[in-house]
Amino acid sequence: MRRSLWLLLPMVLLAAACDGGGGKPRSMGRPYEVTVVGRLPDSLAIALGQTVEGLPQAEPMFDVGHRPRLDPDTRLRRAIVACRKGRRLEVRHDVWARPQIVVLTDGSSPRRTAALLNAFERRQQVEALRRHHNPRAAEAIRKMFGIEMLIPADMGSSMVRPGFIWLSNNAPRGMTNIAVMRGPADVALARHIKGETDAMHMQLTGPPRARGLWEMTGDAMGGPYVMRRVGDVTVIAFVYAPESKKRNLMRQLEAALYTIKQ
């Protein structure tokens, strides 16, 4: 029965890929959650479970769940990796649900498999931003800095100063932020993002780089950040979420940085 399923699966995938996709249910599962069908090779387990760079606590690249077979419930999962010895690497999208990625593999290309899953999730985050974003904040950034980017819709709080814009969702838990500035980032952050007193201010731990950690001087606040430079403009996205996982929050912010255009 299992062998028959594997013989049938590529034909089902091809037929589904040619389908217009109308009427498919919404996929189940959270971003960066992967369901593995069959035996998970050690090399692929290592690739999917590697620690995400730039977070204060260790978090895996993906949350991995296992299913022994491709049953009707599994077919509705958001990201599926079906493992079988001797299987050539193949990828299909929106086979049984939307959005969905299905990867067929024997585990011999673990980095490629992880990259495919990462690219899928990134596209979903960007598409979500295109559907729901804050056009007023985007227009303020365009006028001041001459760049275009999509800002998450929940970032309704803002502070605007000459050469500096700070946007935040101001959430009590899982606070996400984007700061856009000209000039040295450490100087701009210290000048404009303060703590409870003027003696407290935001600073990056170590020299500015693509990703790392920030802290509030004189306070226990801190968290991860990701940075992108476009000409003389620096965009820093950062999270404050004490005692909470931060991977998915950071991935949502990174998606906004991927939409930057001059």
Tab-separated table of N, CA and C in Angstrom, residues 49-149:
chain	number	residue	atom	x	y	z
A	49	GLY	N	16.797	21.923	11.577
A	49	GLY	CA	16.850	22.284	12.992
A	49	GLY	C	17.987	23.209	13.360
A	50	GLN	N	18.755	23.694	12.364
A	50	GLN	CA	19.884	24.557	12.695
A	50	GLN	C	19.406	25.841	13.357
A	51	THR	N	20.236	26.382	14.219
A	51	THR	CA	19.876	27.553	15.005
A	51	THR	C	19.831	28.801	14.133
A	52	VAL	N	18.787	29.601	14.303
A	52	VAL	CA	18.637	30.843	13.557
A	52	VAL	C	19.657	31.857	14.062
A	53	GLU	N	20.334	32.496	13.140
A	53	GLU	CA	21.362	33.477	13.497
A	53	GLU	C	20.730	34.763	14.039
A	54	GLY	N	21.382	35.351	15.030
A	54	GLY	CA	21.012	36.685	15.472
A	54	GLY	C	19.920	36.774	16.513
A	55	LEU	N	19.533	35.654	17.122
A	55	LEU	CA	18.510	35.692	18.167
A	55	LEU	C	19.164	35.545	19.538
A	56	PRO	N	18.586	36.147	20.569
A	56	PRO	CA	19.208	36.071	21.898
A	56	PRO	C	19.157	34.687	22.520
A	57	GLN	N	18.146	33.903	22.169
A	57	GLN	CA	18.061	32.513	22.617
A	57	GLN	C	18.013	31.605	21.391
A	58	ALA	N	18.485	30.379	21.552
A	58	ALA	CA	18.526	29.446	20.427
A	58	ALA	C	17.118	29.047	20.006
A	59	GLU	N	16.819	29.237	18.718
A	59	GLU	CA	15.560	28.789	18.128
A	59	GLU	C	15.877	28.109	16.807
A	60	PRO	N	15.197	26.990	16.475
A	60	PRO	CA	15.486	26.281	15.228
A	60	PRO	C	14.932	27.026	14.020
A	61	MET	N	15.514	26.758	12.859
A	61	MET	CA	15.032	27.388	11.638
A	61	MET	C	13.582	27.008	11.353
A	62	PHE	N	13.221	25.727	11.644
A	62	PHE	CA	11.853	25.256	11.437
A	62	PHE	C	11.398	24.435	12.639
A	63	ASP	N	10.099	24.471	12.909
A	63	ASP	CA	9.495	23.551	13.865
A	63	ASP	C	9.059	22.319	13.074
A	64	VAL	N	9.609	21.179	13.394
A	64	VAL	CA	9.410	19.967	12.589
A	64	VAL	C	8.491	18.989	13.310
A	65	GLY	N	7.446	18.558	12.605
A	65	GLY	CA	6.568	17.505	13.086
A	65	GLY	C	6.663	16.301	12.157
A	66	HIS	N	6.286	15.122	12.635
A	66	HIS	CA	6.433	13.894	11.848
A	66	HIS	C	5.089	13.195	11.683
A	67	ARG	N	4.867	12.643	10.519
A	67	ARG	CA	3.711	11.805	10.230
A	67	ARG	C	4.197	10.551	9.511
A	68	PRO	N	3.668	9.381	9.857
A	68	PRO	CA	4.151	8.154	9.214
A	68	PRO	C	3.688	8.005	7.776
A	69	ARG	N	2.565	8.647	7.454
A	69	ARG	CA	2.030	8.494	6.092
A	69	ARG	C	1.317	9.774	5.665
A	70	LEU	N	1.060	9.858	4.395
A	70	LEU	CA	0.401	11.029	3.815
A	70	LEU	C	-1.106	10.836	3.889
A	71	ASP	N	-1.693	11.079	5.058
A	71	ASP	CA	-3.129	10.900	5.238
A	71	ASP	C	-3.861	12.199	4.881
A	72	PRO	N	-5.188	12.181	4.836
A	72	PRO	CA	-5.944	13.380	4.432
A	72	PRO	C	-5.632	14.614	5.265
A	73	ASP	N	-5.392	14.433	6.569
A	73	ASP	CA	-5.073	15.586	7.413
A	73	ASP	C	-3.710	16.156	7.055
A	74	THR	N	-2.733	15.278	6.802
A	74	THR	CA	-1.389	15.729	6.459
A	74	THR	C	-1.381	16.509	5.156
A	75	ARG	N	-2.219	16.124	4.210
A	75	ARG	CA	-2.259	16.797	2.914
A	75	ARG	C	-2.649	18.274	3.015
A	76	LEU	N	-3.256	18.650	4.124
A	76	LEU	CA	-3.669	20.043	4.288
A	76	LEU	C	-2.627	20.882	5.014
A	77	ARG	N	-1.479	20.292	5.353
A	77	ARG	CA	-0.458	21.043	6.071
A	77	ARG	C	0.194	22.083	5.167
A	78	ARG	N	0.692	23.118	5.766
A	78	ARG	CA	1.262	24.256	5.040
A	78	ARG	C	2.547	23.881	4.296
A	79	ALA	N	3.436	23.167	4.967
A	79	ALA	CA	4.723	22.780	4.378
A	79	ALA	C	4.947	21.299	4.641
A	80	ILE	N	5.122	20.520	3.568
A	80	ILE	CA	5.265	19.074	3.666
A	80	ILE	C	6.582	18.662	3.015
A	81	VAL	N	7.346	17.847	3.718
A	81	VAL	CA	8.543	17.230	3.146
A	81	VAL	C	8.324	15.726	3.179
A	82	ALA	N	8.204	15.114	2.015
A	82	ALA	CA	7.980	13.671	1.901
A	82	ALA	C	9.311	12.998	1.575
A	83	CYS	N	9.789	12.146	2.474
A	83	CYS	CA	11.109	11.536	2.335
A	83	CYS	C	10.992	10.081	1.891
A	84	ARG	N	11.802	9.733	0.910
A	84	ARG	CA	11.871	8.344	0.447
A	84	ARG	C	13.220	8.108	-0.198
A	85	LYS	N	13.855	6.990	0.110
A	85	LYS	CA	15.157	6.668	-0.437
A	85	LYS	C	15.101	6.600	-1.960
A	86	GLY	N	16.085	7.252	-2.613
A	86	GLY	CA	16.158	7.226	-4.065
A	86	GLY	C	15.250	8.218	-4.761
A	87	ARG	N	14.564	9.061	-4.015
A	87	ARG	CA	13.618	10.021	-4.594
A	87	ARG	C	14.351	11.276	-5.069
A	88	ARG	N	14.188	11.639	-6.324
A	88	ARG	CA	14.777	12.870	-6.853
A	88	ARG	C	14.080	14.081	-6.250
A	89	LEU	N	14.847	15.136	-5.961
A	89	LEU	CA	14.278	16.330	-5.353
A	89	LEU	C	13.282	16.993	-6.301
A	90	GLU	N	12.058	17.152	-5.826
A	90	GLU	CA	11.020	17.842	-6.582
A	90	GLU	C	10.257	18.763	-5.637
A	91	VAL	N	9.697	19.820	-6.181
A	91	VAL	CA	8.909	20.748	-5.371
A	91	VAL	C	7.647	21.124	-6.122
A	92	ARG	N	6.537	21.183	-5.393
A	92	ARG	CA	5.250	21.590	-5.953
A	92	ARG	C	4.590	22.573	-4.988
A	93	HIS	N	3.743	23.418	-5.526
A	93	HIS	CA	3.058	24.413	-4.708
A	93	HIS	C	1.542	24.255	-4.808
A	94	ASP	N	0.862	24.522	-3.689
A	94	ASP	CA	-0.606	24.554	-3.642
A	94	ASP	C	-1.218	23.284	-4.219
A	95	VAL	N	-0.739	22.143	-3.762
A	95	VAL	CA	-1.204	20.860	-4.280
A	95	VAL	C	-2.596	20.526	-3.756
A	96	TRP	N	-2.740	20.495	-2.424
A	96	TRP	CA	-4.027	20.157	-1.824
A	96	TRP	C	-4.663	21.323	-1.070
A	97	ALA	N	-3.889	22.371	-0.819
A	97	ALA	CA	-4.379	23.521	-0.054
A	97	ALA	C	-3.574	24.744	-0.467
A	98	ARG	N	-3.995	25.894	0.049
A	98	ARG	CA	-3.303	27.162	-0.246
A	98	ARG	C	-3.088	27.959	1.034
A	99	PRO	N	-1.916	28.568	1.215
A	99	PRO	CA	-0.666	28.326	0.480
A	99	PRO	C	-0.018	27.032	0.966
A	100	GLN	N	0.732	26.406	0.084
A	100	GLN	CA	1.329	25.117	0.438
A	100	GLN	C	2.566	24.863	-0.410
A	101	ILE	N	3.556	24.225	0.214
A	101	ILE	CA	4.716	23.718	-0.508
A	101	ILE	C	4.881	22.249	-0.159
A	102	VAL	N	5.140	21.430	-1.175
A	102	VAL	CA	5.391	20.003	-0.988
A	102	VAL	C	6.745	19.691	-1.617
A	103	VAL	N	7.657	19.176	-0.819
A	103	VAL	CA	8.989	18.824	-1.299
A	103	VAL	C	9.148	17.313	-1.224
A	104	LEU	N	9.472	16.687	-2.352
A	104	LEU	CA	9.800	15.259	-2.410
A	104	LEU	C	11.311	15.127	-2.435
A	105	THR	N	11.868	14.314	-1.559
A	105	THR	CA	13.325	14.244	-1.465
A	105	THR	C	13.769	12.940	-0.819
A	106	ASP	N	15.019	12.563	-1.108
A	106	ASP	CA	15.623	11.436	-0.396
A	106	ASP	C	16.529	11.928	0.725
A	107	GLY	N	16.559	13.249	0.920
A	107	GLY	CA	17.375	13.822	1.985
A	107	GLY	C	18.796	14.125	1.591
A	108	SER	N	19.169	13.898	0.323
A	108	SER	CA	20.555	14.107	-0.097
A	108	SER	C	20.874	15.568	-0.390
A	109	SER	N	19.869	16.431	-0.405
A	109	SER	CA	20.085	17.866	-0.645
A	109	SER	C	19.466	18.661	0.509
A	110	PRO	N	19.994	18.505	1.716
A	110	PRO	CA	19.356	19.131	2.873
A	110	PRO	C	19.355	20.650	2.819
A	111	ARG	N	20.472	21.258	2.385
A	111	ARG	CA	20.525	22.715	2.331
A	111	ARG	C	19.559	23.259	1.278
A	112	ARG	N	19.487	22.571	0.161
A	112	ARG	CA	18.557	22.990	-0.896
A	112	ARG	C	17.120	22.881	-0.414
A	113	THR	N	16.801	21.816	0.294
A	113	THR	CA	15.444	21.651	0.829
A	113	THR	C	15.109	22.772	1.809
A	114	ALA	N	16.035	23.072	2.735
A	114	ALA	CA	15.805	24.156	3.692
A	114	ALA	C	15.655	25.494	2.982
A	115	ALA	N	16.446	25.713	1.927
A	115	ALA	CA	16.359	26.971	1.185
A	115	ALA	C	15.014	27.109	0.477
A	116	LEU	N	14.500	26.011	-0.072
A	116	LEU	CA	13.193	26.042	-0.729
A	116	LEU	C	12.088	26.389	0.258
A	117	LEU	N	12.152	25.793	1.441
A	117	LEU	CA	11.145	26.070	2.470
A	117	LEU	C	11.244	27.515	2.957
A	118	ASN	N	12.474	28.013	3.122
A	118	ASN	CA	12.671	29.393	3.542
A	118	ASN	C	12.137	30.373	2.497
A	119	ALA	N	12.424	30.100	1.234
A	119	ALA	CA	11.959	30.985	0.165
A	119	ALA	C	10.436	31.003	0.095
A	120	PHE	N	9.811	29.843	0.294
A	120	PHE	CA	8.345	29.774	0.314
A	120	PHE	C	7.780	30.650	1.423
A	121	GLU	N	8.312	30.516	2.635
A	121	GLU	CA	7.792	31.299	3.753
A	121	GLU	C	8.022	32.791	3.535
A	122	ARG	N	9.165	33.144	2.966
A	122	ARG	CA	9.440	34.559	2.695
A	122	ARG	C	8.423	35.127	1.719
A	123	ARG	N	8.114	34.360	0.674
A	123	ARG	CA	7.106	34.829	-0.293
A	123	ARG	C	5.757	35.021	0.374
A	124	GLN	N	5.402	34.116	1.275
A	124	GLN	CA	4.111	34.245	1.953
A	124	GLN	C	4.070	35.492	2.827
A	125	GLN	N	5.178	35.793	3.500
A	125	GLN	CA	5.234	36.992	4.337
A	125	GLN	C	5.116	38.253	3.487
A	126	VAL	N	5.795	38.276	2.349
A	126	VAL	CA	5.723	39.452	1.468
A	126	VAL	C	4.322	39.598	0.890
A	127	GLU	N	3.708	38.480	0.486
A	127	GLU	CA	2.347	38.539	-0.042
A	127	GLU	C	1.371	39.039	1.012
A	128	ALA	N	1.557	38.613	2.256
A	128	ALA	CA	0.697	39.093	3.336
A	128	ALA	C	0.851	40.595	3.519
A	129	LEU	N	2.075	41.101	3.385
A	129	LEU	CA	2.308	42.540	3.474
A	129	LEU	C	1.634	43.288	2.330
A	130	ARG	N	1.673	42.724	1.149
A	130	ARG	CA	1.034	43.391	0.004
A	130	ARG	C	-0.473	43.496	0.202
A	131	ARG	N	-1.057	42.493	0.862
A	131	ARG	CA	-2.500	42.525	1.101
A	131	ARG	C	-2.860	43.465	2.237
A	132	HIS	N	-2.031	43.526	3.271
A	132	HIS	CA	-2.334	44.331	4.448
A	132	HIS	C	-1.089	45.108	4.858
A	133	HIS	N	-1.068	46.402	4.569
A	133	HIS	CA	0.063	47.226	4.937
A	133	HIS	C	-0.416	48.622	5.328
A	134	ASN	N	0.518	49.460	5.752
A	134	ASN	CA	0.224	50.808	6.218
A	134	ASN	C	0.688	51.804	5.155
A	135	PRO	N	-0.185	52.230	4.255
A	135	PRO	CA	0.243	53.109	3.160
A	135	PRO	C	0.691	54.489	3.635
A	136	ARG	N	0.115	54.992	4.733
A	136	ARG	CA	0.508	56.314	5.220
A	136	ARG	C	1.954	56.304	5.717
A	137	ALA	N	2.317	55.255	6.420
A	137	ALA	CA	3.693	55.144	6.887
A	137	ALA	C	4.653	54.989	5.712
A	138	ALA	N	4.266	54.204	4.738
A	138	ALA	CA	5.106	54.017	3.551
A	138	ALA	C	5.309	55.328	2.808
A	139	GLU	N	4.264	56.150	2.724
A	139	GLU	CA	4.364	57.436	2.041
A	139	GLU	C	5.279	58.394	2.797
A	140	ALA	N	5.219	58.369	4.133
A	140	ALA	CA	6.104	59.219	4.933
A	140	ALA	C	7.565	58.847	4.697
A	141	ILE	N	7.846	57.555	4.606
A	141	ILE	CA	9.216	57.100	4.341
A	141	ILE	C	9.655	57.504	2.940
A	142	ARG	N	8.766	57.372	1.980
A	142	ARG	CA	9.107	57.738	0.595
A	142	ARG	C	9.449	59.221	0.493
A	143	LYS	N	8.641	60.065	1.139
A	143	LYS	CA	8.876	61.508	1.056
A	143	LYS	C	10.175	61.925	1.730
A	144	MET	N	10.485	61.327	2.878
A	144	MET	CA	11.677	61.741	3.615
A	144	MET	C	12.953	61.117	3.077
A	145	PHE	N	12.897	59.850	2.637
A	145	PHE	CA	14.117	59.132	2.300
A	145	PHE	C	14.227	58.722	0.834
A	146	GLY	N	13.144	58.852	0.076
A	146	GLY	CA	13.200	58.495	-1.339
A	146	GLY	C	13.246	57.011	-1.606
A	147	ILE	N	12.823	56.192	-0.641
A	147	ILE	CA	12.755	54.752	-0.857
A	147	ILE	C	11.321	54.284	-0.650
A	148	GLU	N	10.992	53.169	-1.262
A	148	GLU	CA	9.672	52.568	-1.102
A	148	GLU	C	9.811	51.261	-0.338
A	149	MET	N	8.897	51.031	0.582
A	149	MET	CA	8.852	49.756	1.285
A	149	MET	C	7.457	49.575	1.871
